[in-house]
């Protein structure tokens, strides 16, 4: 079994790990399996694992505007030859709603010959830290993660019993994802973003953002941080900046 994921701020990494640990636990009772979990940031490693996988691929990503993060879409498309005949279970994480979060990659993967085994949507704390409306207290976030863990364990149990969830994969979900968000916001995920803002007055040029960015979008110059306009909107640098000096959708972190 191979887990392949993208996670900007850790939610999706947490969820795929929890799911695969639970699944391995149920599966070892019948037949033990070799397991690996790889981020698409290690692109060659992930592609190599896909090439050799013959049992199950668990694919996981966060939802952006009811759509795939551009970095994940690019990974799937760049390795289109590797999906043929793969059994794929899809997990997607979100703050509130996606409609067909699993469906957006399922339709693409089916085009490349994959067999979609099932899918699960998981509500996690919202990673958008520069919009006040989306922020919850630490207690509320803990509650959300606990519920997510329970849902993932139940989903793993169902899959181990050959009755996988198929959340987000039917036609009605497709319509809710499309009309709920994608129709109005699809332009936001079509290209990499050039909207990231560095607030130079508070930046101390520590370089943290340059080292964590999965897109290598940021560089440190003498005067400030320079962005290359290829941001996948993952919010990692925004959440990790010690000075709260970076924003994307909102104005203040
Ligand atoms: C640009 C952007 C758009 C998002 N759009 C949605 C959305 O449409 N629906 C939703 O429920 N959550 C949305 N979210 C929240 C994330 O999907 C959610 O917090 C996710 O669990 C983050 O996962 P990560 O920590 O693995 O990056 C969005 C987040 C970002 C950064
Ligand atoms: S992490 Fe923040 S403070 Fe550090 S260089 Fe980047 S923007 Fe500046
Ligand atoms: S610039 Fe920041 S938000 Fe954009 S991809 Fe890099 S780490 Fe993610």
PDB file of C-alpha atoms and ligand atoms in Angstrom:
ATOM      1  CA  UNK A   1       0.000   0.000   0.000  1.00  0.00           C
ATOM      2  CA  UNK A   2       1.349   3.436  -0.926  1.00  0.00           C
ATOM      3  CA  UNK A   3       0.122   6.750   0.466  1.00  0.00           C
ATOM      4  CA  UNK A   4       0.804   9.805  -1.674  1.00  0.00           C
ATOM      5  CA  UNK A   5      -0.144  13.247  -0.437  1.00  0.00           C
ATOM      6  CA  UNK A   6       0.275  16.984  -0.534  1.00  0.00           C
ATOM      7  CA  UNK A   7      -0.156  18.912   2.699  1.00  0.00           C
ATOM      8  CA  UNK A   8       0.453  22.639   2.986  1.00  0.00           C
ATOM      9  CA  UNK A   9       0.091  23.011   6.739  1.00  0.00           C
ATOM     10  CA  UNK A  10      -0.086  19.461   8.100  1.00  0.00           C
ATOM     11  CA  UNK A  11      -3.806  18.561   8.156  1.00  0.00           C
ATOM     12  CA  UNK A  12      -3.645  16.213   5.194  1.00  0.00           C
ATOM     13  CA  UNK A  13      -0.422  14.587   6.376  1.00  0.00           C
ATOM     14  CA  UNK A  14      -2.078  13.919   9.727  1.00  0.00           C
ATOM     15  CA  UNK A  15      -5.173  12.438   8.044  1.00  0.00           C
ATOM     16  CA  UNK A  16      -3.438  10.120   5.574  1.00  0.00           C
ATOM     17  CA  UNK A  17      -1.170   8.836   8.357  1.00  0.00           C
ATOM     18  CA  UNK A  18      -4.132   8.157  10.640  1.00  0.00           C
ATOM     19  CA  UNK A  19      -6.080   6.433   7.831  1.00  0.00           C
ATOM     20  CA  UNK A  20      -3.212   4.221   6.708  1.00  0.00           C
ATOM     21  CA  UNK A  21      -2.248   3.294  10.276  1.00  0.00           C
ATOM     22  CA  UNK A  22      -5.856   2.259  10.977  1.00  0.00           C
ATOM     23  CA  UNK A  23      -6.125   0.390   7.670  1.00  0.00           C
ATOM     24  CA  UNK A  24      -2.843  -1.458   8.268  1.00  0.00           C
ATOM     25  CA  UNK A  25      -4.046  -2.411  11.709  1.00  0.00           C
ATOM     26  CA  UNK A  26      -7.282  -3.930  10.316  1.00  0.00           C
ATOM     27  CA  UNK A  27      -5.530  -5.458   7.291  1.00  0.00           C
ATOM     28  CA  UNK A  28      -2.721  -7.180   9.236  1.00  0.00           C
ATOM     29  CA  UNK A  29      -5.396  -9.362  10.832  1.00  0.00           C
ATOM     30  CA  UNK A  30      -5.895 -10.995   7.410  1.00  0.00           C
ATOM     31  CA  UNK A  31      -2.726 -10.295   5.366  1.00  0.00           C
ATOM     32  CA  UNK A  32       0.219  -8.077   6.351  1.00  0.00           C
ATOM     33  CA  UNK A  33       1.154  -5.368   3.846  1.00  0.00           C
ATOM     34  CA  UNK A  34       4.210  -3.237   3.147  1.00  0.00           C
ATOM     35  CA  UNK A  35       3.301   0.413   3.689  1.00  0.00           C
ATOM     36  CA  UNK A  36       4.892   3.715   2.644  1.00  0.00           C
ATOM     37  CA  UNK A  37       3.597   7.298   2.855  1.00  0.00           C
ATOM     38  CA  UNK A  38       5.273   9.865   0.581  1.00  0.00           C
ATOM     39  CA  UNK A  39       4.767  13.578  -0.042  1.00  0.00           C
ATOM     40  CA  UNK A  40       4.610  14.708  -3.685  1.00  0.00           C
ATOM     41  CA  UNK A  41       7.268  17.245  -2.707  1.00  0.00           C
ATOM     42  CA  UNK A  42       9.549  14.196  -3.036  1.00  0.00           C
ATOM     43  CA  UNK A  43       8.304  13.837  -6.575  1.00  0.00           C
ATOM     44  CA  UNK A  44      10.766  11.191  -7.850  1.00  0.00           C
ATOM     45  CA  UNK A  45      10.280   9.019  -4.786  1.00  0.00           C
ATOM     46  CA  UNK A  46       6.481   9.250  -5.079  1.00  0.00           C
ATOM     47  CA  UNK A  47       6.594   8.424  -8.808  1.00  0.00           C
ATOM     48  CA  UNK A  48       8.930   5.465  -8.161  1.00  0.00           C
ATOM     49  CA  UNK A  49       6.580   4.115  -5.488  1.00  0.00           C
ATOM     50  CA  UNK A  50       3.595   4.488  -7.840  1.00  0.00           C
ATOM     51  CA  UNK A  51       5.430   2.548 -10.521  1.00  0.00           C
ATOM     52  CA  UNK A  52       5.949  -0.396  -8.180  1.00  0.00           C
ATOM     53  CA  UNK A  53       2.566  -0.370  -6.401  1.00  0.00           C
ATOM     54  CA  UNK A  54       0.299  -3.310  -7.187  1.00  0.00           C
ATOM     55  CA  UNK A  55      -2.207  -3.222  -4.389  1.00  0.00           C
ATOM     56  CA  UNK A  56      -3.641   0.111  -3.219  1.00  0.00           C
ATOM     57  CA  UNK A  57      -2.740   3.796  -3.581  1.00  0.00           C
ATOM     58  CA  UNK A  58      -4.188   6.215  -1.025  1.00  0.00           C
ATOM     59  CA  UNK A  59      -4.119   9.721  -2.491  1.00  0.00           C
ATOM     60  CA  UNK A  60      -4.663  12.708  -0.172  1.00  0.00           C
ATOM     61  CA  UNK A  61      -4.783  16.491  -0.598  1.00  0.00           C
ATOM     62  CA  UNK A  62      -6.423  19.631   0.810  1.00  0.00           C
ATOM     63  CA  UNK A  63      -9.313  21.259  -1.036  1.00  0.00           C
ATOM     64  CA  UNK A  64      -8.879  24.770  -2.422  1.00  0.00           C
ATOM     65  CA  UNK A  65     -12.140  26.370  -3.659  1.00  0.00           C
ATOM     66  CA  UNK A  66     -13.675  22.907  -4.205  1.00  0.00           C
ATOM     67  CA  UNK A  67     -10.737  22.096  -6.436  1.00  0.00           C
ATOM     68  CA  UNK A  68      -7.333  20.409  -6.479  1.00  0.00           C
ATOM     69  CA  UNK A  69      -4.283  22.384  -5.381  1.00  0.00           C
ATOM     70  CA  UNK A  70      -2.383  23.212  -8.572  1.00  0.00           C
ATOM     71  CA  UNK A  71       0.695  21.339  -7.292  1.00  0.00           C
ATOM     72  CA  UNK A  72      -1.394  18.137  -6.914  1.00  0.00           C
ATOM     73  CA  UNK A  73      -3.065  18.486 -10.321  1.00  0.00           C
ATOM     74  CA  UNK A  74       0.366  18.933 -11.920  1.00  0.00           C
ATOM     75  CA  UNK A  75       1.708  15.827 -10.154  1.00  0.00           C
ATOM     76  CA  UNK A  76      -1.226  13.699 -11.355  1.00  0.00           C
ATOM     77  CA  UNK A  77      -0.951  14.982 -14.938  1.00  0.00           C
ATOM     78  CA  UNK A  78       2.857  14.757 -15.109  1.00  0.00           C
ATOM     79  CA  UNK A  79       2.665  11.084 -14.100  1.00  0.00           C
ATOM     80  CA  UNK A  80      -0.418  10.206 -16.147  1.00  0.00           C
ATOM     81  CA  UNK A  81       1.134   6.943 -17.403  1.00  0.00           C
ATOM     82  CA  UNK A  82       1.556   5.617 -13.878  1.00  0.00           C
ATOM     83  CA  UNK A  83      -2.141   5.592 -12.928  1.00  0.00           C
ATOM     84  CA  UNK A  84      -3.290   2.915 -15.393  1.00  0.00           C
ATOM     85  CA  UNK A  85      -4.734  -0.067 -13.501  1.00  0.00           C
ATOM     86  CA  UNK A  86      -4.038   1.453 -10.048  1.00  0.00           C
ATOM     87  CA  UNK A  87      -6.632   0.983  -7.303  1.00  0.00           C
ATOM     88  CA  UNK A  88      -6.930   4.444  -5.744  1.00  0.00           C
ATOM     89  CA  UNK A  89      -8.672   5.518  -2.524  1.00  0.00           C
ATOM     90  CA  UNK A  90      -8.954   9.310  -2.181  1.00  0.00           C
ATOM     91  CA  UNK A  91      -8.939  11.388   1.011  1.00  0.00           C
ATOM     92  CA  UNK A  92      -9.434  15.112   0.941  1.00  0.00           C
ATOM     93  CA  UNK A  93      -9.333  17.540   3.825  1.00  0.00           C
ATOM     94  CA  UNK A  94     -11.239  20.806   4.042  1.00  0.00           C
ATOM     95  CA  UNK A  95     -12.337  23.512   6.448  1.00  0.00           C
ATOM     96  CA  UNK A  96     -16.038  23.208   5.790  1.00  0.00           C
ATOM     97  CA  UNK A  97     -17.328  22.107   2.392  1.00  0.00           C
ATOM     98  CA  UNK A  98     -16.168  20.873  -0.990  1.00  0.00           C
ATOM     99  CA  UNK A  99     -19.102  19.005  -2.599  1.00  0.00           C
ATOM    100  CA  UNK A 100     -16.961  16.719  -4.739  1.00  0.00           C
ATOM    101  CA  UNK A 101     -13.470  17.173  -3.305  1.00  0.00           C
ATOM    102  CA  UNK A 102     -12.608  13.529  -3.981  1.00  0.00           C
ATOM    103  CA  UNK A 103     -14.448  13.644  -7.302  1.00  0.00           C
ATOM    104  CA  UNK A 104     -12.191  16.301  -8.831  1.00  0.00           C
ATOM    105  CA  UNK A 105      -9.171  13.986  -8.816  1.00  0.00           C
ATOM    106  CA  UNK A 106     -11.254  10.824  -9.357  1.00  0.00           C
ATOM    107  CA  UNK A 107     -12.494  12.060 -12.737  1.00  0.00           C
ATOM    108  CA  UNK A 108      -8.960  12.920 -13.828  1.00  0.00           C
ATOM    109  CA  UNK A 109      -7.502   9.619 -12.580  1.00  0.00           C
ATOM    110  CA  UNK A 110     -10.240   7.627 -14.342  1.00  0.00           C
ATOM    111  CA  UNK A 111      -9.220   9.299 -17.614  1.00  0.00           C
ATOM    112  CA  UNK A 112      -5.729   7.884 -17.011  1.00  0.00           C
ATOM    113  CA  UNK A 113      -7.071   4.377 -16.377  1.00  0.00           C
ATOM    114  CA  UNK A 114      -7.240   4.237 -12.549  1.00  0.00           C
ATOM    115  CA  UNK A 115      -9.898   2.310 -10.665  1.00  0.00           C
ATOM    116  CA  UNK A 116     -11.402   4.514  -7.931  1.00  0.00           C
ATOM    117  CA  UNK A 117     -12.012   2.305  -4.913  1.00  0.00           C
ATOM    118  CA  UNK A 118     -13.636   4.951  -2.689  1.00  0.00           C
ATOM    119  CA  UNK A 119     -13.204   8.287  -0.985  1.00  0.00           C
ATOM    120  CA  UNK A 120     -13.596  10.230   2.260  1.00  0.00           C
ATOM    121  CA  UNK A 121     -13.997  13.944   3.018  1.00  0.00           C
ATOM    122  CA  UNK A 122     -12.496  15.100   6.300  1.00  0.00           C
ATOM    123  CA  UNK A 123     -13.231  18.408   8.043  1.00  0.00           C
ATOM    124  CA  UNK A 124     -10.078  19.810   9.652  1.00  0.00           C
ATOM    125  CA  UNK A 125      -9.130  23.249  11.070  1.00  0.00           C
ATOM    126  CA  UNK A 126      -9.037  25.866   8.309  1.00  0.00           C
ATOM    127  CA  UNK A 127      -5.470  26.716   7.313  1.00  0.00           C
ATOM    128  CA  UNK A 128      -6.382  30.205   6.041  1.00  0.00           C
ATOM    129  CA  UNK A 129      -4.894  32.157   8.911  1.00  0.00           C
ATOM    130  CA  UNK A 130      -5.299  35.685   7.535  1.00  0.00           C
ATOM    131  CA  UNK A 131      -9.127  35.660   7.522  1.00  0.00           C
ATOM    132  CA  UNK A 132     -10.538  36.129  11.029  1.00  0.00           C
ATOM    133  CA  UNK A 133     -13.902  34.547  10.233  1.00  0.00           C
ATOM    134  CA  UNK A 134     -12.205  31.183   9.579  1.00  0.00           C
ATOM    135  CA  UNK A 135     -10.256  31.058  12.871  1.00  0.00           C
ATOM    136  CA  UNK A 136     -11.407  28.907  15.817  1.00  0.00           C
ATOM    137  CA  UNK A 137     -10.171  28.542  19.390  1.00  0.00           C
ATOM    138  CA  UNK A 138      -7.561  25.816  20.125  1.00  0.00           C
ATOM    139  CA  UNK A 139     -10.248  23.876  22.052  1.00  0.00           C
ATOM    140  CA  UNK A 140     -12.609  23.921  19.069  1.00  0.00           C
ATOM    141  CA  UNK A 141      -9.761  22.853  16.757  1.00  0.00           C
ATOM    142  CA  UNK A 142      -8.925  19.925  19.053  1.00  0.00           C
ATOM    143  CA  UNK A 143     -12.569  18.842  18.887  1.00  0.00           C
ATOM    144  CA  UNK A 144     -12.483  19.038  15.078  1.00  0.00           C
ATOM    145  CA  UNK A 145      -9.343  16.893  14.887  1.00  0.00           C
ATOM    146  CA  UNK A 146     -10.812  14.311  17.271  1.00  0.00           C
ATOM    147  CA  UNK A 147     -13.909  13.972  15.089  1.00  0.00           C
ATOM    148  CA  UNK A 148     -11.719  13.726  11.994  1.00  0.00           C
ATOM    149  CA  UNK A 149      -9.702  10.903  13.579  1.00  0.00           C
ATOM    150  CA  UNK A 150     -12.890   8.999  14.393  1.00  0.00           C
ATOM    151  CA  UNK A 151     -14.172   9.445  10.850  1.00  0.00           C
ATOM    152  CA  UNK A 152     -10.877   8.231   9.360  1.00  0.00           C
ATOM    153  CA  UNK A 153     -10.830   5.161  11.579  1.00  0.00           C
ATOM    154  CA  UNK A 154     -14.405   4.317  10.559  1.00  0.00           C
ATOM    155  CA  UNK A 155     -13.540   4.842   6.874  1.00  0.00           C
ATOM    156  CA  UNK A 156     -10.517   2.529   7.179  1.00  0.00           C
ATOM    157  CA  UNK A 157     -12.686  -0.104   8.863  1.00  0.00           C
ATOM    158  CA  UNK A 158     -15.219   0.082   6.015  1.00  0.00           C
ATOM    159  CA  UNK A 159     -12.523  -0.253   3.378  1.00  0.00           C
ATOM    160  CA  UNK A 160     -10.957  -3.221   5.184  1.00  0.00           C
ATOM    161  CA  UNK A 161     -14.413  -4.844   5.106  1.00  0.00           C
ATOM    162  CA  UNK A 162     -14.787  -4.231   1.345  1.00  0.00           C
ATOM    163  CA  UNK A 163     -17.532  -1.627   1.858  1.00  0.00           C
ATOM    164  CA  UNK A 164     -15.607   1.602   1.178  1.00  0.00           C
ATOM    165  CA  UNK A 165     -17.182   5.060   1.568  1.00  0.00           C
ATOM    166  CA  UNK A 166     -17.758   6.797  -1.730  1.00  0.00           C
ATOM    167  CA  UNK A 167     -18.053  10.348  -0.446  1.00  0.00           C
ATOM    168  CA  UNK A 168     -17.826  13.065  -3.096  1.00  0.00           C
ATOM    169  CA  UNK A 169     -17.839  10.606  -5.970  1.00  0.00           C
ATOM    170  CA  UNK A 170     -21.448  10.673  -7.212  1.00  0.00           C
ATOM    171  CA  UNK A 171     -23.210  12.969  -9.663  1.00  0.00           C
ATOM    172  CA  UNK A 172     -25.036  14.992  -6.976  1.00  0.00           C
ATOM    173  CA  UNK A 173     -21.709  15.780  -5.260  1.00  0.00           C
ATOM    174  CA  UNK A 174     -20.327  16.842  -8.632  1.00  0.00           C
ATOM    175  CA  UNK A 175     -23.183  19.348  -8.987  1.00  0.00           C
ATOM    176  CA  UNK A 176     -22.743  20.748  -5.456  1.00  0.00           C
ATOM    177  CA  UNK A 177     -18.991  21.201  -5.951  1.00  0.00           C
ATOM    178  CA  UNK A 178     -19.514  22.809  -9.332  1.00  0.00           C
ATOM    179  CA  UNK A 179     -22.345  25.189  -8.436  1.00  0.00           C
ATOM    180  CA  UNK A 180     -21.304  25.654  -4.778  1.00  0.00           C
ATOM    181  CA  UNK A 181     -17.834  26.987  -5.678  1.00  0.00           C
ATOM    182  CA  UNK A 182     -15.912  25.787  -8.732  1.00  0.00           C
ATOM    183  CA  UNK A 183     -17.978  27.620 -11.308  1.00  0.00           C
ATOM    184  CA  UNK A 184     -17.247  30.950  -9.592  1.00  0.00           C
ATOM    185  CA  UNK A 185     -13.727  30.343  -8.284  1.00  0.00           C
ATOM    186  CA  UNK A 186     -12.037  27.924 -10.718  1.00  0.00           C
ATOM    187  CA  UNK A 187      -9.824  30.742 -12.069  1.00  0.00           C
ATOM    188  CA  UNK A 188      -8.139  30.897  -8.637  1.00  0.00           C
ATOM    189  CA  UNK A 189      -6.687  27.368  -8.921  1.00  0.00           C
ATOM    190  CA  UNK A 190      -6.087  27.302 -12.690  1.00  0.00           C
ATOM    191  CA  UNK A 191      -2.638  28.887 -12.488  1.00  0.00           C
ATOM    192  CA  UNK A 192      -0.092  29.370  -9.724  1.00  0.00           C
ATOM    193  CA  UNK A 193      -0.818  32.577  -7.812  1.00  0.00           C
ATOM    194  CA  UNK A 194       1.122  35.836  -7.879  1.00  0.00           C
ATOM    195  CA  UNK A 195      -0.999  37.375  -5.106  1.00  0.00           C
ATOM    196  CA  UNK A 196       1.231  36.566  -2.112  1.00  0.00           C
ATOM    197  CA  UNK A 197       2.143  39.708  -0.159  1.00  0.00           C
ATOM    198  CA  UNK A 198       5.278  40.189   1.952  1.00  0.00           C
ATOM    199  CA  UNK A 199       4.824  43.024   4.440  1.00  0.00           C
ATOM    200  CA  UNK A 200       8.369  44.378   4.314  1.00  0.00           C
ATOM    201  CA  UNK A 201       7.880  46.646   7.333  1.00  0.00           C
ATOM    202  CA  UNK A 202       7.616  43.622   9.660  1.00  0.00           C
ATOM    203  CA  UNK A 203       9.856  41.113   7.791  1.00  0.00           C
ATOM    204  CA  UNK A 204      13.179  40.474   9.595  1.00  0.00           C
ATOM    205  CA  UNK A 205      14.641  38.521   6.632  1.00  0.00           C
ATOM    206  CA  UNK A 206      15.086  35.363   8.694  1.00  0.00           C
ATOM    207  CA  UNK A 207      14.662  33.201   5.562  1.00  0.00           C
ATOM    208  CA  UNK A 208      12.230  30.738   7.154  1.00  0.00           C
ATOM    209  CA  UNK A 209       9.638  31.224   4.375  1.00  0.00           C
ATOM    210  CA  UNK A 210      12.202  30.529   1.640  1.00  0.00           C
ATOM    211  CA  UNK A 211      13.153  27.174   3.133  1.00  0.00           C
ATOM    212  CA  UNK A 212       9.619  25.842   3.737  1.00  0.00           C
ATOM    213  CA  UNK A 213       7.943  26.722   0.413  1.00  0.00           C
ATOM    214  CA  UNK A 214       7.141  23.585  -1.623  1.00  0.00           C
ATOM    215  CA  UNK A 215       7.229  25.629  -4.851  1.00  0.00           C
ATOM    216  CA  UNK A 216      10.602  27.340  -4.218  1.00  0.00           C
ATOM    217  CA  UNK A 217       8.637  30.511  -4.843  1.00  0.00           C
ATOM    218  CA  UNK A 218      10.503  32.739  -2.382  1.00  0.00           C
ATOM    219  CA  UNK A 219      14.077  34.031  -2.342  1.00  0.00           C
ATOM    220  CA  UNK A 220      15.918  36.260   0.070  1.00  0.00           C
ATOM    221  CA  UNK A 221      17.530  39.327  -1.493  1.00  0.00           C
ATOM    222  CA  UNK A 222      19.488  42.099   0.233  1.00  0.00           C
ATOM    223  CA  UNK A 223      16.426  44.295   0.464  1.00  0.00           C
ATOM    224  CA  UNK A 224      13.532  41.868   0.961  1.00  0.00           C
ATOM    225  CA  UNK A 225      11.862  38.557   0.101  1.00  0.00           C
ATOM    226  CA  UNK A 226      11.171  38.207  -3.607  1.00  0.00           C
ATOM    227  CA  UNK A 227       8.255  36.113  -4.889  1.00  0.00           C
ATOM    228  CA  UNK A 228       8.393  34.366  -8.264  1.00  0.00           C
ATOM    229  CA  UNK A 229       4.611  34.279  -8.830  1.00  0.00           C
ATOM    230  CA  UNK A 230       4.332  30.465  -8.606  1.00  0.00           C
ATOM    231  CA  UNK A 231       2.541  30.102  -5.283  1.00  0.00           C
ATOM    232  CA  UNK A 232       0.264  27.046  -4.881  1.00  0.00           C
ATOM    233  CA  UNK A 233      -1.591  28.864  -2.044  1.00  0.00           C
ATOM    234  CA  UNK A 234      -0.674  26.263   0.581  1.00  0.00           C
ATOM    235  CA  UNK A 235      -0.379  28.796   3.458  1.00  0.00           C
ATOM    236  CA  UNK A 236       2.761  27.118   4.866  1.00  0.00           C
ATOM    237  CA  UNK A 237       4.968  30.208   4.783  1.00  0.00           C
ATOM    238  CA  UNK A 238       2.111  32.386   6.033  1.00  0.00           C
ATOM    239  CA  UNK A 239       1.551  30.153   9.074  1.00  0.00           C
ATOM    240  CA  UNK A 240       5.256  29.682   9.841  1.00  0.00           C
ATOM    241  CA  UNK A 241       6.502  33.257   9.457  1.00  0.00           C
ATOM    242  CA  UNK A 242       7.596  34.317  12.979  1.00  0.00           C
ATOM    243  CA  UNK A 243       6.689  37.942  12.218  1.00  0.00           C
ATOM    244  CA  UNK A 244       3.246  37.260  10.677  1.00  0.00           C
ATOM    245  CA  UNK A 245       4.590  39.253   7.739  1.00  0.00           C
ATOM    246  CA  UNK A 246       2.972  37.283   4.894  1.00  0.00           C
ATOM    247  CA  UNK A 247      -0.641  37.305   3.694  1.00  0.00           C
ATOM    248  CA  UNK A 248      -2.543  35.939   0.709  1.00  0.00           C
ATOM    249  CA  UNK A 249      -6.356  36.059   0.818  1.00  0.00           C
ATOM    250  CA  UNK A 250      -6.708  38.325   3.873  1.00  0.00           C
ATOM    251  CA  UNK A 251      -4.877  41.456   4.973  1.00  0.00           C
ATOM    252  CA  UNK A 252      -3.495  40.461   8.401  1.00  0.00           C
ATOM    253  CA  UNK A 253      -2.479  37.181  10.041  1.00  0.00           C
TER     254      UNK A 253
HETATM  255  C1  LIG B   1      -6.568  28.720  -0.980  1.00  0.00           C
HETATM  256  C2  LIG B   1      -7.405  27.859  -0.093  1.00  0.00           C
HETATM  257  C3  LIG B   1      -8.705  27.535  -0.456  1.00  0.00           C
HETATM  258  C4  LIG B   1      -9.486  26.714   0.366  1.00  0.00           C
HETATM  259  N1  LIG B   1     -10.751  26.374  -0.040  1.00  0.00           N
HETATM  260  C5  LIG B   1     -11.503  25.589   0.738  1.00  0.00           C
HETATM  261  C6  LIG B   1     -12.815  25.202   0.304  1.00  0.00           C
HETATM  262  O1  LIG B   1     -13.238  25.469  -0.804  1.00  0.00           O
HETATM  263  N2  LIG B   1     -13.593  24.485   1.151  1.00  0.00           N
HETATM  264  C7  LIG B   1     -13.136  24.119   2.390  1.00  0.00           C
HETATM  265  O2  LIG B   1     -13.893  23.491   3.115  1.00  0.00           O
HETATM  266  N3  LIG B   1     -11.884  24.426   2.813  1.00  0.00           N
HETATM  267  C8  LIG B   1     -11.064  25.135   2.012  1.00  0.00           C
HETATM  268  N4  LIG B   1      -9.781  25.455   2.425  1.00  0.00           N
HETATM  269  C9  LIG B   1      -9.274  24.932   3.712  1.00  0.00           C
HETATM  270  C10 LIG B   1      -8.330  23.737   3.530  1.00  0.00           C
HETATM  271  O3  LIG B   1      -8.818  22.842   2.558  1.00  0.00           O
HETATM  272  C11 LIG B   1      -8.138  22.968   4.838  1.00  0.00           C
HETATM  273  O4  LIG B   1      -7.767  23.776   5.880  1.00  0.00           O
HETATM  274  C12 LIG B   1      -7.141  21.818   4.647  1.00  0.00           C
HETATM  275  O5  LIG B   1      -7.374  20.856   5.644  1.00  0.00           O
HETATM  276  C13 LIG B   1      -5.678  22.257   4.696  1.00  0.00           C
HETATM  277  O6  LIG B   1      -4.881  21.113   4.594  1.00  0.00           O
HETATM  278  P1  LIG B   1      -3.306  21.068   4.808  1.00  0.00           P
HETATM  279  O7  LIG B   1      -3.035  21.470   6.235  1.00  0.00           O
HETATM  280  O8  LIG B   1      -2.953  19.642   4.554  1.00  0.00           O
HETATM  281  O9  LIG B   1      -2.702  22.002   3.839  1.00  0.00           O
HETATM  282  C14 LIG B   1      -8.973  26.234   1.608  1.00  0.00           C
HETATM  283  C15 LIG B   1      -7.657  26.571   1.947  1.00  0.00           C
HETATM  284  C16 LIG B   1      -6.878  27.357   1.108  1.00  0.00           C
HETATM  285  C17 LIG B   1      -5.474  27.674   1.512  1.00  0.00           C
HETATM  286  S1  LIG B   2       9.592  34.098   7.358  1.00  0.00           S
HETATM  287 FE1  LIG B   2       8.616  36.104   7.590  1.00  0.00          FE
HETATM  288  S2  LIG B   2      10.125  37.328   8.681  1.00  0.00           S
HETATM  289 FE2  LIG B   2      11.209  35.535   7.896  1.00  0.00          FE
HETATM  290  S3  LIG B   2      12.000  36.198   5.895  1.00  0.00           S
HETATM  291 FE3  LIG B   2      10.011  35.257   5.515  1.00  0.00          FE
HETATM  292  S4  LIG B   2       8.558  36.975   5.534  1.00  0.00           S
HETATM  293 FE4  LIG B   2      10.423  37.691   6.500  1.00  0.00          FE
HETATM  294  S1  LIG B   3       4.732  30.989  -1.271  1.00  0.00           S
HETATM  295 FE1  LIG B   3       3.928  30.316   0.724  1.00  0.00          FE
HETATM  296  S2  LIG B   3       1.765  29.894   0.367  1.00  0.00           S
HETATM  297 FE2  LIG B   3       2.772  29.988  -1.628  1.00  0.00          FE
HETATM  298  S3  LIG B   3       3.359  27.897  -2.144  1.00  0.00           S
HETATM  299 FE3  LIG B   3       5.102  28.812  -1.092  1.00  0.00          FE
HETATM  300  S4  LIG B   3       4.839  28.304   1.071  1.00  0.00           S
HETATM  301 FE4  LIG B   3       2.877  27.950   0.044  1.00  0.00          FE
END
